[in-house]
CSV table of C-alpha atoms in Angstrom, one decimal:
chain,number,residue,atom,x,y,z
A,1,UNK,CA,18.2,-7.2,4.3
A,2,UNK,CA,18.3,-10.4,6.3
A,3,UNK,CA,21.6,-12.7,4.6
A,4,UNK,CA,19.8,-15.9,4.8
A,5,UNK,CA,17.5,-17.0,1.3
A,6,UNK,CA,14.9,-16.3,0.3
A,7,UNK,CA,11.8,-17.9,-1.5
A,8,UNK,CA,8.6,-16.5,-2.6
A,9,UNK,CA,5.1,-17.2,-2.7
A,10,UNK,CA,3.0,-16.3,-4.8
A,11,UNK,CA,-1.1,-16.2,-4.9
A,12,UNK,CA,-1.9,-16.9,-8.7
A,13,UNK,CA,-4.7,-19.2,-8.4
A,14,UNK,CA,-7.6,-16.9,-8.6
A,15,UNK,CA,-10.6,-17.0,-10.2
A,16,UNK,CA,-11.4,-13.4,-11.4
A,17,UNK,CA,-14.8,-13.3,-11.7
A,18,UNK,CA,-15.7,-9.9,-11.3
A,19,UNK,CA,-13.2,-9.4,-14.2
A,20,UNK,CA,-15.9,-10.9,-16.2
A,21,UNK,CA,-13.5,-12.1,-19.2
A,22,UNK,CA,-12.2,-15.5,-20.6
A,23,UNK,CA,-8.1,-13.8,-20.2
A,24,UNK,CA,-7.4,-15.1,-16.0
A,25,UNK,CA,-7.1,-12.5,-13.9
A,26,UNK,CA,-3.2,-12.6,-12.7
A,27,UNK,CA,-2.7,-11.6,-17.2
A,28,UNK,CA,-4.5,-8.5,-17.1
A,29,UNK,CA,-1.7,-6.1,-17.5
A,30,UNK,CA,-0.2,-2.8,-16.6
A,31,UNK,CA,2.0,-1.0,-18.2
A,32,UNK,CA,1.7,-3.4,-20.8
A,33,UNK,CA,3.3,-5.9,-18.8
A,34,UNK,CA,0.8,-8.9,-17.7
A,35,UNK,CA,0.4,-8.1,-13.4
A,36,UNK,CA,1.5,-11.1,-12.3
A,37,UNK,CA,5.0,-10.1,-14.3
A,38,UNK,CA,4.9,-7.0,-12.1
A,39,UNK,CA,4.8,-9.3,-9.1
A,40,UNK,CA,7.1,-11.3,-10.3
A,41,UNK,CA,10.3,-8.7,-11.4
A,42,UNK,CA,9.1,-7.9,-7.8
A,43,UNK,CA,10.4,-10.8,-6.7
A,44,UNK,CA,13.4,-11.3,-8.6
A,45,UNK,CA,15.0,-7.6,-7.5
A,46,UNK,CA,14.8,-9.6,-4.0
A,47,UNK,CA,17.1,-11.6,-5.6
A,48,UNK,CA,15.3,-14.2,-4.2
A,49,UNK,CA,16.9,-17.5,-4.9
A,50,UNK,CA,13.2,-19.4,-5.5
A,51,UNK,CA,9.7,-18.3,-7.1
A,52,UNK,CA,7.3,-20.7,-7.2
A,53,UNK,CA,3.2,-19.6,-8.4
A,54,UNK,CA,0.2,-21.3,-7.1
A,55,UNK,CA,-1.7,-21.4,-10.2
A,56,UNK,CA,-4.9,-22.7,-10.9
A,57,UNK,CA,-5.9,-26.7,-12.2
A,58,UNK,CA,-5.9,-25.8,-16.0
A,59,UNK,CA,-4.1,-22.2,-16.5
A,60,UNK,CA,-1.7,-23.3,-18.4
A,61,UNK,CA,-0.9,-19.6,-19.8
A,62,UNK,CA,-0.2,-18.1,-15.7
A,63,UNK,CA,1.7,-21.3,-16.0
A,64,UNK,CA,3.8,-20.3,-18.9
A,65,UNK,CA,4.3,-17.0,-17.4
A,66,UNK,CA,5.9,-18.6,-14.2
A,67,UNK,CA,8.3,-20.7,-16.0
A,68,UNK,CA,9.3,-17.5,-17.8
A,69,UNK,CA,10.4,-15.7,-15.4
A,70,UNK,CA,11.5,-18.5,-13.5
A,71,UNK,CA,9.8,-19.1,-11.3
A,72,UNK,CA,8.5,-22.6,-10.5
A,73,UNK,CA,4.4,-23.8,-11.4
A,74,UNK,CA,2.2,-25.5,-8.7
A,75,UNK,CA,-1.2,-25.7,-9.0
A,76,UNK,CA,-3.9,-26.3,-6.4
A,77,UNK,CA,-6.2,-28.2,-7.2
A,78,UNK,CA,-9.4,-26.8,-4.8
A,79,UNK,CA,-9.4,-23.4,-4.1
A,80,UNK,CA,-10.1,-23.1,-0.1
A,81,UNK,CA,-8.2,-20.5,0.8
A,82,UNK,CA,-4.8,-18.9,1.7
A,83,UNK,CA,-3.7,-21.1,3.6
A,84,UNK,CA,-5.0,-23.8,1.9
A,85,UNK,CA,-2.9,-22.0,-1.6
A,86,UNK,CA,0.8,-21.3,0.6
A,87,UNK,CA,0.6,-24.9,1.6
A,88,UNK,CA,0.4,-26.1,-2.0
A,89,UNK,CA,3.7,-24.5,-2.8
A,90,UNK,CA,5.1,-27.1,0.1
A,91,UNK,CA,5.9,-29.7,-2.6
A,92,UNK,CA,8.1,-27.8,-4.9
A,93,UNK,CA,10.2,-25.4,-1.3
A,94,UNK,CA,11.2,-28.9,-0.5
A,95,UNK,CA,14.4,-29.1,1.2
A,96,UNK,CA,14.5,-24.4,1.3
A,97,UNK,CA,15.6,-23.5,4.8
A,98,UNK,CA,16.3,-20.2,4.5
A,99,UNK,CA,13.0,-17.4,4.7
A,100,UNK,CA,9.3,-16.9,3.1
A,101,UNK,CA,7.3,-14.1,1.5
A,102,UNK,CA,3.8,-14.7,0.6
A,103,UNK,CA,3.1,-12.6,-2.4
A,104,UNK,CA,-0.8,-11.9,-4.4
A,105,UNK,CA,-0.1,-11.9,-8.9
A,106,UNK,CA,-2.7,-9.5,-8.0
A,107,UNK,CA,-1.3,-6.7,-6.2
A,108,UNK,CA,1.6,-5.5,-9.1
A,109,UNK,CA,2.3,-2.4,-7.1
A,110,UNK,CA,4.8,-3.4,-4.0
A,111,UNK,CA,8.2,-1.9,-4.7
A,112,UNK,CA,11.1,-3.8,-3.9
A,113,UNK,CA,11.7,-1.6,-0.9
A,114,UNK,CA,8.6,-1.6,0.9
A,115,UNK,CA,9.0,-5.9,0.4
A,116,UNK,CA,12.4,-5.8,1.4
A,117,UNK,CA,12.0,-3.9,5.5
A,118,UNK,CA,9.7,-6.2,5.2
A,119,UNK,CA,11.5,-9.2,5.0
A,120,UNK,CA,13.9,-7.4,6.8
A,121,UNK,CA,12.2,-7.1,10.0
A,122,UNK,CA,12.6,-11.0,11.0
A,123,UNK,CA,16.4,-10.4,10.8
A,124,UNK,CA,15.3,-7.6,14.3
A,125,UNK,CA,13.4,-10.9,16.0
A,126,UNK,CA,10.6,-11.0,14.6
A,127,UNK,CA,9.6,-14.7,13.5
A,128,UNK,CA,6.4,-14.0,11.6
A,129,UNK,CA,5.8,-10.2,9.9
A,130,UNK,CA,2.9,-8.7,7.8
A,131,UNK,CA,2.5,-5.6,5.9
A,132,UNK,CA,-0.1,-3.5,6.7
A,133,UNK,CA,-1.7,0.1,5.6
A,134,UNK,CA,-3.8,2.9,7.1
A,135,UNK,CA,-6.5,2.4,4.9
A,136,UNK,CA,-8.3,5.4,4.4
A,137,UNK,CA,-11.7,3.0,3.7
A,138,UNK,CA,-10.6,-0.2,6.1
A,139,UNK,CA,-14.5,-2.4,4.6
A,140,UNK,CA,-13.6,-5.1,2.9
A,141,UNK,CA,-9.9,-6.0,5.0
A,142,UNK,CA,-8.7,-7.8,7.1
A,143,UNK,CA,-7.4,-5.6,10.5
A,144,UNK,CA,-4.5,-5.8,12.7
A,145,UNK,CA,-5.5,-6.1,16.1
A,146,UNK,CA,-2.0,-4.9,18.0
A,147,UNK,CA,-0.2,-3.2,21.2
A,148,UNK,CA,2.9,-3.4,22.8
A,149,UNK,CA,4.1,-7.1,22.0
A,150,UNK,CA,3.4,-7.1,18.0
A,151,UNK,CA,1.1,-8.1,16.1
A,152,UNK,CA,-2.0,-10.6,17.8
A,153,UNK,CA,-3.7,-11.2,14.9
A,154,UNK,CA,-5.7,-10.2,11.9
A,155,UNK,CA,-9.4,-10.9,11.8
A,156,UNK,CA,-11.5,-10.5,8.6
A,157,UNK,CA,-13.3,-8.3,7.7
A,158,UNK,CA,-16.6,-10.4,7.8
A,159,UNK,CA,-15.5,-11.6,11.0
A,160,UNK,CA,-14.5,-8.8,13.1
A,161,UNK,CA,-17.4,-6.6,15.8
A,162,UNK,CA,-17.8,-3.7,15.4
A,163,UNK,CA,-15.0,-2.2,18.0
A,164,UNK,CA,-12.7,-4.1,15.0
A,165,UNK,CA,-14.0,-2.3,12.4
A,166,UNK,CA,-13.2,1.1,13.5
A,167,UNK,CA,-9.9,-0.1,13.4
A,168,UNK,CA,-8.0,1.1,10.2
A,169,UNK,CA,-5.0,-1.2,10.4
A,170,UNK,CA,-5.2,-3.1,7.8
A,171,UNK,CA,-3.6,-6.4,6.5
A,172,UNK,CA,-2.5,-6.1,2.7
A,173,UNK,CA,-2.2,-10.7,2.4
A,174,UNK,CA,2.1,-10.4,1.7
A,175,UNK,CA,3.5,-12.3,5.3
A,176,UNK,CA,7.0,-13.8,5.5
A,177,UNK,CA,8.8,-15.6,7.9
A,178,UNK,CA,10.9,-19.4,8.2
A,179,UNK,CA,10.2,-21.4,6.1
A,180,UNK,CA,9.4,-24.4,8.2
A,181,UNK,CA,7.6,-22.5,10.3
A,182,UNK,CA,5.2,-20.5,8.1
A,183,UNK,CA,4.3,-24.8,6.4
A,184,UNK,CA,3.7,-25.8,9.7
A,185,UNK,CA,1.8,-23.3,11.0
A,186,UNK,CA,-0.2,-23.0,7.8
A,187,UNK,CA,-0.7,-27.7,8.7
A,188,UNK,CA,-2.4,-26.3,12.5
A,189,UNK,CA,-5.3,-23.4,10.7
A,190,UNK,CA,-8.7,-24.6,10.5
A,191,UNK,CA,-11.6,-23.7,8.3
A,192,UNK,CA,-14.4,-22.4,11.3
A,193,UNK,CA,-14.4,-18.8,9.6
A,194,UNK,CA,-18.3,-17.1,7.9
A,195,UNK,CA,-15.9,-18.7,4.8
A,196,UNK,CA,-15.1,-22.3,5.8
A,197,UNK,CA,-12.0,-21.7,4.2
A,198,UNK,CA,-7.8,-22.0,5.9
A,199,UNK,CA,-7.6,-18.2,5.5
A,200,UNK,CA,-3.8,-17.8,5.8
A,201,UNK,CA,-4.6,-14.7,8.7
A,202,UNK,CA,-5.2,-17.6,10.8
A,203,UNK,CA,-1.1,-18.4,10.9
A,204,UNK,CA,-0.9,-15.0,13.0
A,205,UNK,CA,-2.3,-16.0,16.2
A,206,UNK,CA,-1.3,-19.8,15.9
A,207,UNK,CA,2.0,-18.8,16.1
A,208,UNK,CA,1.7,-16.2,19.2
A,209,UNK,CA,0.1,-18.9,20.9
A,210,UNK,CA,3.2,-20.6,20.7
A,211,UNK,CA,5.3,-18.2,22.3
A,212,UNK,CA,6.6,-16.8,19.1
A,213,UNK,CA,7.1,-13.1,17.5
A,214,UNK,CA,4.5,-10.9,15.2
A,215,UNK,CA,4.5,-7.9,13.9
A,216,UNK,CA,3.6,-5.3,11.8
A,217,UNK,CA,4.9,-3.6,9.2
A,218,UNK,CA,3.6,-0.8,7.7
A,219,UNK,CA,4.0,0.8,4.1
A,220,UNK,CA,1.9,2.8,1.6
A,221,UNK,CA,-1.2,2.2,0.8
A,222,UNK,CA,-1.0,3.6,-2.9
A,223,UNK,CA,1.2,-0.1,-3.6
A,224,UNK,CA,-1.3,-2.6,-1.7
A,225,UNK,CA,-4.3,-1.5,-4.4
A,226,UNK,CA,-5.8,-5.0,-5.5
A,227,UNK,CA,-6.8,-5.7,-8.7
A,228,UNK,CA,-10.2,-7.4,-8.8
A,229,UNK,CA,-12.4,-5.4,-11.0
A,230,UNK,CA,-11.9,-3.7,-14.0
A,231,UNK,CA,-12.6,-0.2,-12.1
A,232,UNK,CA,-9.3,-1.2,-10.9
A,233,UNK,CA,-7.7,-2.4,-13.0
A,234,UNK,CA,-7.6,1.1,-14.3
A,235,UNK,CA,-7.2,2.7,-10.9
A,236,UNK,CA,-4.0,0.6,-10.6
A,237,UNK,CA,-2.2,1.6,-13.8
A,238,UNK,CA,-3.2,5.4,-13.3
A,239,UNK,CA,-1.5,4.4,-10.1
A,240,UNK,CA,1.4,3.1,-12.3
A,241,UNK,CA,1.8,5.4,-14.9
A,242,UNK,CA,1.6,8.1,-12.0
A,243,UNK,CA,4.9,6.6,-10.2
A,244,UNK,CA,7.0,5.6,-13.3
A,245,UNK,CA,6.5,10.1,-14.4
A,246,UNK,CA,7.5,11.2,-11.0
A,247,UNK,CA,10.3,8.4,-11.0
A,248,UNK,CA,11.2,9.5,-15.2
A,249,UNK,CA,11.0,12.9,-14.3
A,250,UNK,CA,13.0,12.8,-11.1
A,251,UNK,CA,16.0,11.3,-13.1
A,252,UNK,CA,16.5,14.0,-15.5
A,253,UNK,CA,13.4,13.4,-17.9
A,254,UNK,CA,11.4,16.3,-19.6
A,255,UNK,CA,7.8,15.9,-19.7
A,256,UNK,CA,5.6,18.9,-22.1
A,257,UNK,CA,2.8,17.4,-20.2
A,258,UNK,CA,3.6,14.5,-18.2
A,259,UNK,CA,-0.1,13.5,-17.4
A,260,UNK,CA,-0.5,12.9,-21.8
A,261,UNK,CA,2.3,10.7,-21.9
A,262,UNK,CA,2.1,6.2,-21.6
A,263,UNK,CA,4.1,3.9,-20.5
A,264,UNK,CA,5.7,1.5,-20.5
A,265,UNK,CA,7.2,-1.8,-17.6
A,266,UNK,CA,10.2,-1.9,-19.7
A,267,UNK,CA,10.4,2.0,-21.4
A,268,UNK,CA,13.5,3.6,-21.3
A,269,UNK,CA,14.0,7.1,-21.0
A,270,UNK,CA,17.7,8.0,-20.7
A,271,UNK,CA,18.4,12.5,-19.3
A,272,UNK,CA,17.5,15.4,-21.3
A,273,UNK,CA,15.6,13.5,-22.8
A,274,UNK,CA,12.0,15.5,-24.0
A,275,UNK,CA,8.2,13.9,-24.5
A,276,UNK,CA,6.3,16.0,-26.1
A,277,UNK,CA,2.3,15.4,-25.0
A,278,UNK,CA,0.3,12.5,-25.6
A,279,UNK,CA,2.8,9.9,-26.4
A,280,UNK,CA,2.2,5.9,-25.7
A,281,UNK,CA,4.6,4.1,-24.9
A,282,UNK,CA,4.6,0.3,-26.6
A,283,UNK,CA,6.3,-2.7,-25.5
A,284,UNK,CA,10.5,-1.9,-25.8
A,285,UNK,CA,11.0,1.4,-26.4
A,286,UNK,CA,14.2,2.9,-25.8
A,287,UNK,CA,15.0,6.7,-25.6
A,288,UNK,CA,18.3,8.1,-26.0
A,289,UNK,CA,20.3,11.1,-23.9
A,290,UNK,CA,18.8,14.2,-25.5
A,291,UNK,CA,16.0,12.7,-28.3
A,292,UNK,CA,13.2,15.1,-28.5
A,293,UNK,CA,9.8,13.0,-28.4
A,294,UNK,CA,6.9,15.0,-30.6
A,295,UNK,CA,3.2,15.4,-30.0
A,296,UNK,CA,1.2,12.2,-30.6
A,297,UNK,CA,3.6,10.0,-31.9
A,298,UNK,CA,3.3,6.3,-30.7
A,299,UNK,CA,6.7,4.1,-30.2
A,300,UNK,CA,7.1,0.7,-30.0
């Protein structure tokens, strides 16, 4: 990674109407931890010097979680798009002169390794680096328009032409760049689009028009899963559990029937432990080396 200090802005002001829940979307849990907690955790793993969480007005529970992780909550008074949301955090980062990484509170599966590559791209000549993936079904995603000279622009699905919709390189939403550069570009973004919103993506074209270097960094599609519905929440839970089981088995844990074991985000299981089928780990569980957990056990 670049040696420059890092700040992270996490966008968490979405209403989440498709969840049909009184609970703010980013507080729905994956592995027993709120989605926003997963994103705050990866920001901490990147050793971010400052973290700002953009919330909706009145979202006190979201603000409380942000503070518990050492982040500063900032309110986006009106939801006018992703570009406007990032600008809402500018005052909270006043005086910061390093790199800025933009994340989303409803994309909980991104790894520190992938985001580290994104930020590291800034040390290799990029003024702005954008995270993308090759989508099996790109419908609904913004398309990354790139050529030999780098990333030229990102087109939202609703604004894309027929040929642009055939492109499978999709924007995951995450951007990195110098804080001063990104905030400067976002102040110039307009809202002449199908949604009438200020898109974060428009910063790419503005940057290219100013002669800045923009590049795409590709990651795995399974890390980019955004959660907008109960079905997607279940998909994210399944992906999280599969990853955690695989990591633990790689570290020397024996699962008799891995697909039947469910883990929390903070579960610790040491090498040579044996976990029987149909075991559920609630928050705070630690299993020491060589222990055996019998079938049909719920541990907290």
